[in-house]
PDB file of C-alpha atoms in Angstrom:
ATOM      1  CA  UNK N  25     -17.460  -2.066 -24.987  1.00  0.00           C
ATOM      2  CA  UNK N  26     -15.497  -1.912 -21.593  1.00  0.00           C
ATOM      3  CA  UNK N  27     -13.474   0.731 -22.797  1.00  0.00           C
ATOM      4  CA  UNK N  28     -16.773   2.771 -23.116  1.00  0.00           C
ATOM      5  CA  UNK N  29     -17.529   2.342 -20.297  1.00  0.00           C
ATOM      6  CA  UNK N  30     -14.038   2.768 -18.465  1.00  0.00           C
ATOM      7  CA  UNK N  31     -13.823   5.895 -20.613  1.00  0.00           C
ATOM      8  CA  UNK N  32     -17.223   7.110 -19.763  1.00  0.00           C
ATOM      9  CA  UNK N  33     -16.692   6.536 -15.905  1.00  0.00           C
ATOM     10  CA  UNK N  34     -13.351   8.144 -15.950  1.00  0.00           C
ATOM     11  CA  UNK N  35     -14.994  11.356 -17.481  1.00  0.00           C
ATOM     12  CA  UNK N  36     -18.193  11.264 -15.102  1.00  0.00           C
ATOM     13  CA  UNK N  37     -15.221  11.600 -12.478  1.00  0.00           C
ATOM     14  CA  UNK N  38     -12.962  13.994 -14.211  1.00  0.00           C
ATOM     15  CA  UNK N  39     -16.436  15.901 -14.147  1.00  0.00           C
ATOM     16  CA  UNK N  40     -17.115  15.729 -10.512  1.00  0.00           C
ATOM     17  CA  UNK N  41     -13.359  16.173  -9.859  1.00  0.00           C
ATOM     18  CA  UNK N  42     -13.714  19.573 -12.056  1.00  0.00           C
ATOM     19  CA  UNK N  43     -16.852  20.378 -10.068  1.00  0.00           C
ATOM     20  CA  UNK N  44     -15.616  20.022  -6.543  1.00  0.00           C
ATOM     21  CA  UNK N  45     -12.627  22.038  -7.546  1.00  0.00           C
ATOM     22  CA  UNK N  46     -14.919  25.037  -8.729  1.00  0.00           C
ATOM     23  CA  UNK N  47     -16.590  24.650  -5.498  1.00  0.00           C
ATOM     24  CA  UNK N  48     -13.525  24.623  -3.811  1.00  0.00           C
ATOM     25  CA  UNK N  49     -12.397  28.187  -5.254  1.00  0.00           C
ATOM     26  CA  UNK N  50     -15.799  29.738  -4.817  1.00  0.00           C
ATOM     27  CA  UNK N  51     -15.207  28.391  -1.032  1.00  0.00           C
ATOM     28  CA  UNK N  52     -12.045  29.973  -0.558  1.00  0.00           C
ATOM     29  CA  UNK N  53     -13.344  33.040  -1.813  1.00  0.00           C
ATOM     30  CA  UNK N  54     -16.224  33.057   0.666  1.00  0.00           C
ATOM     31  CA  UNK N  55     -13.847  31.867   3.419  1.00  0.00           C
ATOM     32  CA  UNK N  56     -11.635  34.894   2.835  1.00  0.00           C
ATOM     33  CA  UNK N  57     -11.162  37.488   5.463  1.00  0.00           C
ATOM     34  CA  UNK N  58      -9.983  41.113   5.381  1.00  0.00           C
ATOM     35  CA  UNK N  59      -9.818  44.442   6.974  1.00  0.00           C
ATOM     36  CA  UNK N  60     -12.566  45.433   4.993  1.00  0.00           C
ATOM     37  CA  UNK N  61     -14.768  42.611   4.584  1.00  0.00           C
ATOM     38  CA  UNK N  62     -15.237  39.581   6.729  1.00  0.00           C
ATOM     39  CA  UNK N  63     -16.032  35.767   5.968  1.00  0.00           C
ATOM     40  CA  UNK N  64     -18.920  35.528   3.634  1.00  0.00           C
ATOM     41  CA  UNK N  65     -20.581  35.536   0.110  1.00  0.00           C
ATOM     42  CA  UNK N  66     -18.438  37.974  -2.809  1.00  0.00           C
ATOM     43  CA  UNK N  67     -20.465  36.793  -5.510  1.00  0.00           C
ATOM     44  CA  UNK N  68     -23.861  35.506  -6.808  1.00  0.00           C
ATOM     45  CA  UNK N  69     -21.599  33.461  -8.888  1.00  0.00           C
ATOM     46  CA  UNK N  70     -19.917  31.651  -6.250  1.00  0.00           C
ATOM     47  CA  UNK N  71     -23.293  31.511  -4.103  1.00  0.00           C
ATOM     48  CA  UNK N  72     -25.167  29.848  -7.111  1.00  0.00           C
ATOM     49  CA  UNK N  73     -21.530  27.006  -7.572  1.00  0.00           C
ATOM     50  CA  UNK N  74     -21.759  26.660  -4.046  1.00  0.00           C
ATOM     51  CA  UNK N  75     -25.717  26.385  -3.744  1.00  0.00           C
ATOM     52  CA  UNK N  76     -25.958  24.138  -6.428  1.00  0.00           C
ATOM     53  CA  UNK N  77     -24.906  21.181  -4.526  1.00  0.00           C
ATOM     54  CA  UNK N  78     -28.144  20.699  -1.832  1.00  0.00           C
ATOM     55  CA  UNK N  79     -25.817  18.901   0.782  1.00  0.00           C
ATOM     56  CA  UNK N  80     -23.076  21.302   0.910  1.00  0.00           C
ATOM     57  CA  UNK N  81     -25.659  24.069   0.768  1.00  0.00           C
ATOM     58  CA  UNK N  82     -27.265  22.582   3.685  1.00  0.00           C
ATOM     59  CA  UNK N  83     -24.355  22.897   6.075  1.00  0.00           C
ATOM     60  CA  UNK N  84     -23.001  26.028   4.687  1.00  0.00           C
ATOM     61  CA  UNK N  85     -26.499  27.478   5.416  1.00  0.00           C
ATOM     62  CA  UNK N  86     -26.002  26.431   9.108  1.00  0.00           C
ATOM     63  CA  UNK N  87     -22.386  27.940   9.115  1.00  0.00           C
ATOM     64  CA  UNK N  88     -23.660  31.517   8.066  1.00  0.00           C
ATOM     65  CA  UNK N  89     -26.455  30.877  11.100  1.00  0.00           C
ATOM     66  CA  UNK N  90     -23.927  30.193  13.250  1.00  0.00           C
ATOM     67  CA  UNK N  91     -22.395  33.757  12.452  1.00  0.00           C
ATOM     68  CA  UNK N  92     -18.763  34.589  12.609  1.00  0.00           C
ATOM     69  CA  UNK N  93     -17.720  32.180  15.227  1.00  0.00           C
ATOM     70  CA  UNK N  94     -19.361  29.465  12.310  1.00  0.00           C
ATOM     71  CA  UNK N  95     -17.137  31.012   9.599  1.00  0.00           C
ATOM     72  CA  UNK N  96     -13.983  31.001  11.807  1.00  0.00           C
ATOM     73  CA  UNK N  97     -14.159  27.396  12.687  1.00  0.00           C
ATOM     74  CA  UNK N  98     -14.394  25.954   9.264  1.00  0.00           C
ATOM     75  CA  UNK N  99     -11.440  28.150   8.283  1.00  0.00           C
ATOM     76  CA  UNK N 100      -9.532  26.495  11.411  1.00  0.00           C
ATOM     77  CA  UNK N 101     -10.680  23.483   9.964  1.00  0.00           C
ATOM     78  CA  UNK N 102      -8.954  23.816   6.665  1.00  0.00           C
ATOM     79  CA  UNK N 103      -6.075  25.511   7.924  1.00  0.00           C
ATOM     80  CA  UNK N 104      -5.498  22.339  10.342  1.00  0.00           C
ATOM     81  CA  UNK N 105      -5.791  20.345   7.195  1.00  0.00           C
ATOM     82  CA  UNK N 106      -3.070  22.384   5.441  1.00  0.00           C
ATOM     83  CA  UNK N 107      -0.866  22.034   8.226  1.00  0.00           C
ATOM     84  CA  UNK N 108      -1.313  18.282   8.298  1.00  0.00           C
ATOM     85  CA  UNK N 109      -0.815  17.758   5.078  1.00  0.00           C
ATOM     86  CA  UNK N 110       2.429  19.824   5.015  1.00  0.00           C
ATOM     87  CA  UNK N 111       3.925  17.305   7.905  1.00  0.00           C
ATOM     88  CA  UNK N 112       2.877  14.390   6.129  1.00  0.00           C
ATOM     89  CA  UNK N 113       4.977  15.404   3.101  1.00  0.00           C
ATOM     90  CA  UNK N 114       7.830  16.475   5.534  1.00  0.00           C
ATOM     91  CA  UNK N 115       7.658  20.417   4.755  1.00  0.00           C
ATOM     92  CA  UNK N 116       7.215  22.876   7.391  1.00  0.00           C
ATOM     93  CA  UNK N 117       4.040  23.982   7.807  1.00  0.00           C
ATOM     94  CA  UNK N 118       2.606  27.410   7.202  1.00  0.00           C
ATOM     95  CA  UNK N 119      -0.844  26.858   9.080  1.00  0.00           C
ATOM     96  CA  UNK N 120      -2.353  29.968  10.500  1.00  0.00           C
ATOM     97  CA  UNK N 121      -0.027  32.323   8.518  1.00  0.00           C
ATOM     98  CA  UNK N 122      -0.684  30.752   5.186  1.00  0.00           C
ATOM     99  CA  UNK N 123      -1.393  33.200   2.519  1.00  0.00           C
ATOM    100  CA  UNK N 124      -4.157  31.461   1.129  1.00  0.00           C
ATOM    101  CA  UNK N 125      -6.199  28.866   1.920  1.00  0.00           C
ATOM    102  CA  UNK N 126      -5.549  25.516  -0.144  1.00  0.00           C
ATOM    103  CA  UNK N 127      -7.889  24.213  -2.319  1.00  0.00           C
ATOM    104  CA  UNK N 128      -6.833  20.540  -1.707  1.00  0.00           C
ATOM    105  CA  UNK N 129      -7.601  21.029   1.840  1.00  0.00           C
ATOM    106  CA  UNK N 130     -10.973  22.671   0.781  1.00  0.00           C
ATOM    107  CA  UNK N 131     -11.734  19.594  -1.852  1.00  0.00           C
ATOM    108  CA  UNK N 132     -10.268  17.071   1.104  1.00  0.00           C
ATOM    109  CA  UNK N 133     -13.278  18.259   3.524  1.00  0.00           C
ATOM    110  CA  UNK N 134     -16.002  18.663   0.930  1.00  0.00           C
ATOM    111  CA  UNK N 135     -17.274  14.633   1.894  1.00  0.00           C
ATOM    112  CA  UNK N 136     -17.122  15.811   5.408  1.00  0.00           C
ATOM    113  CA  UNK N 137     -19.265  19.049   4.884  1.00  0.00           C
ATOM    114  CA  UNK N 138     -21.318  17.076   2.507  1.00  0.00           C
ATOM    115  CA  UNK N 139     -22.234  14.233   5.084  1.00  0.00           C
ATOM    116  CA  UNK N 140     -23.053  16.738   7.923  1.00  0.00           C
ATOM    117  CA  UNK N 141     -25.341  18.784   5.437  1.00  0.00           C
ATOM    118  CA  UNK N 142     -26.858  15.591   4.657  1.00  0.00           C
ATOM    119  CA  UNK N 143     -27.315  14.791   8.401  1.00  0.00           C
ATOM    120  CA  UNK N 144     -29.081  18.500   8.391  1.00  0.00           C
ATOM    121  CA  UNK N 145     -31.263  17.551   5.514  1.00  0.00           C
ATOM    122  CA  UNK N 146     -32.576  14.035   6.590  1.00  0.00           C
ATOM    123  CA  UNK N 147     -33.376  15.501  10.378  1.00  0.00           C
ATOM    124  CA  UNK N 148     -35.048  18.784   8.860  1.00  0.00           C
ATOM    125  CA  UNK N 149     -32.864  20.994  10.467  1.00  0.00           C
ATOM    126  CA  UNK N 150     -31.513  23.003   7.452  1.00  0.00           C
ATOM    127  CA  UNK N 151     -31.625  26.969   8.366  1.00  0.00           C
ATOM    128  CA  UNK N 152     -33.017  29.669   6.251  1.00  0.00           C
ATOM    129  CA  UNK N 153     -31.002  31.988   4.253  1.00  0.00           C
ATOM    130  CA  UNK N 154     -31.521  35.612   4.032  1.00  0.00           C
ATOM    131  CA  UNK N 155     -30.626  37.305   0.411  1.00  0.00           C
TER     132      UNK N 155
END
């Protein structure tokens, strides 16, 4: 009986990790900037993936309400996490010049962002979001 329980727990853990990786991919596209596009939603699918997580959605609504500075702050937070992880592994960090945001850094920040979203929900301070 414990083998089934252990297997079920392992599957649930794997599914949660898989969901977080899908969310991280959507967030990486959300945070992507170029000369042609500021940070923001690129597709309905990415938005749906992220908005299905109520706590994360609450947090991102507050980031969107803060405008470009809010997006920049979260992008910088991801890059800082990348730098710290590189240093911990004994590598020279790419940091700001890194070509892409690290999925591992984004996944690592999800619990923090969810906690902040939970605080916004509990305080009744979740901004509305257009479109």
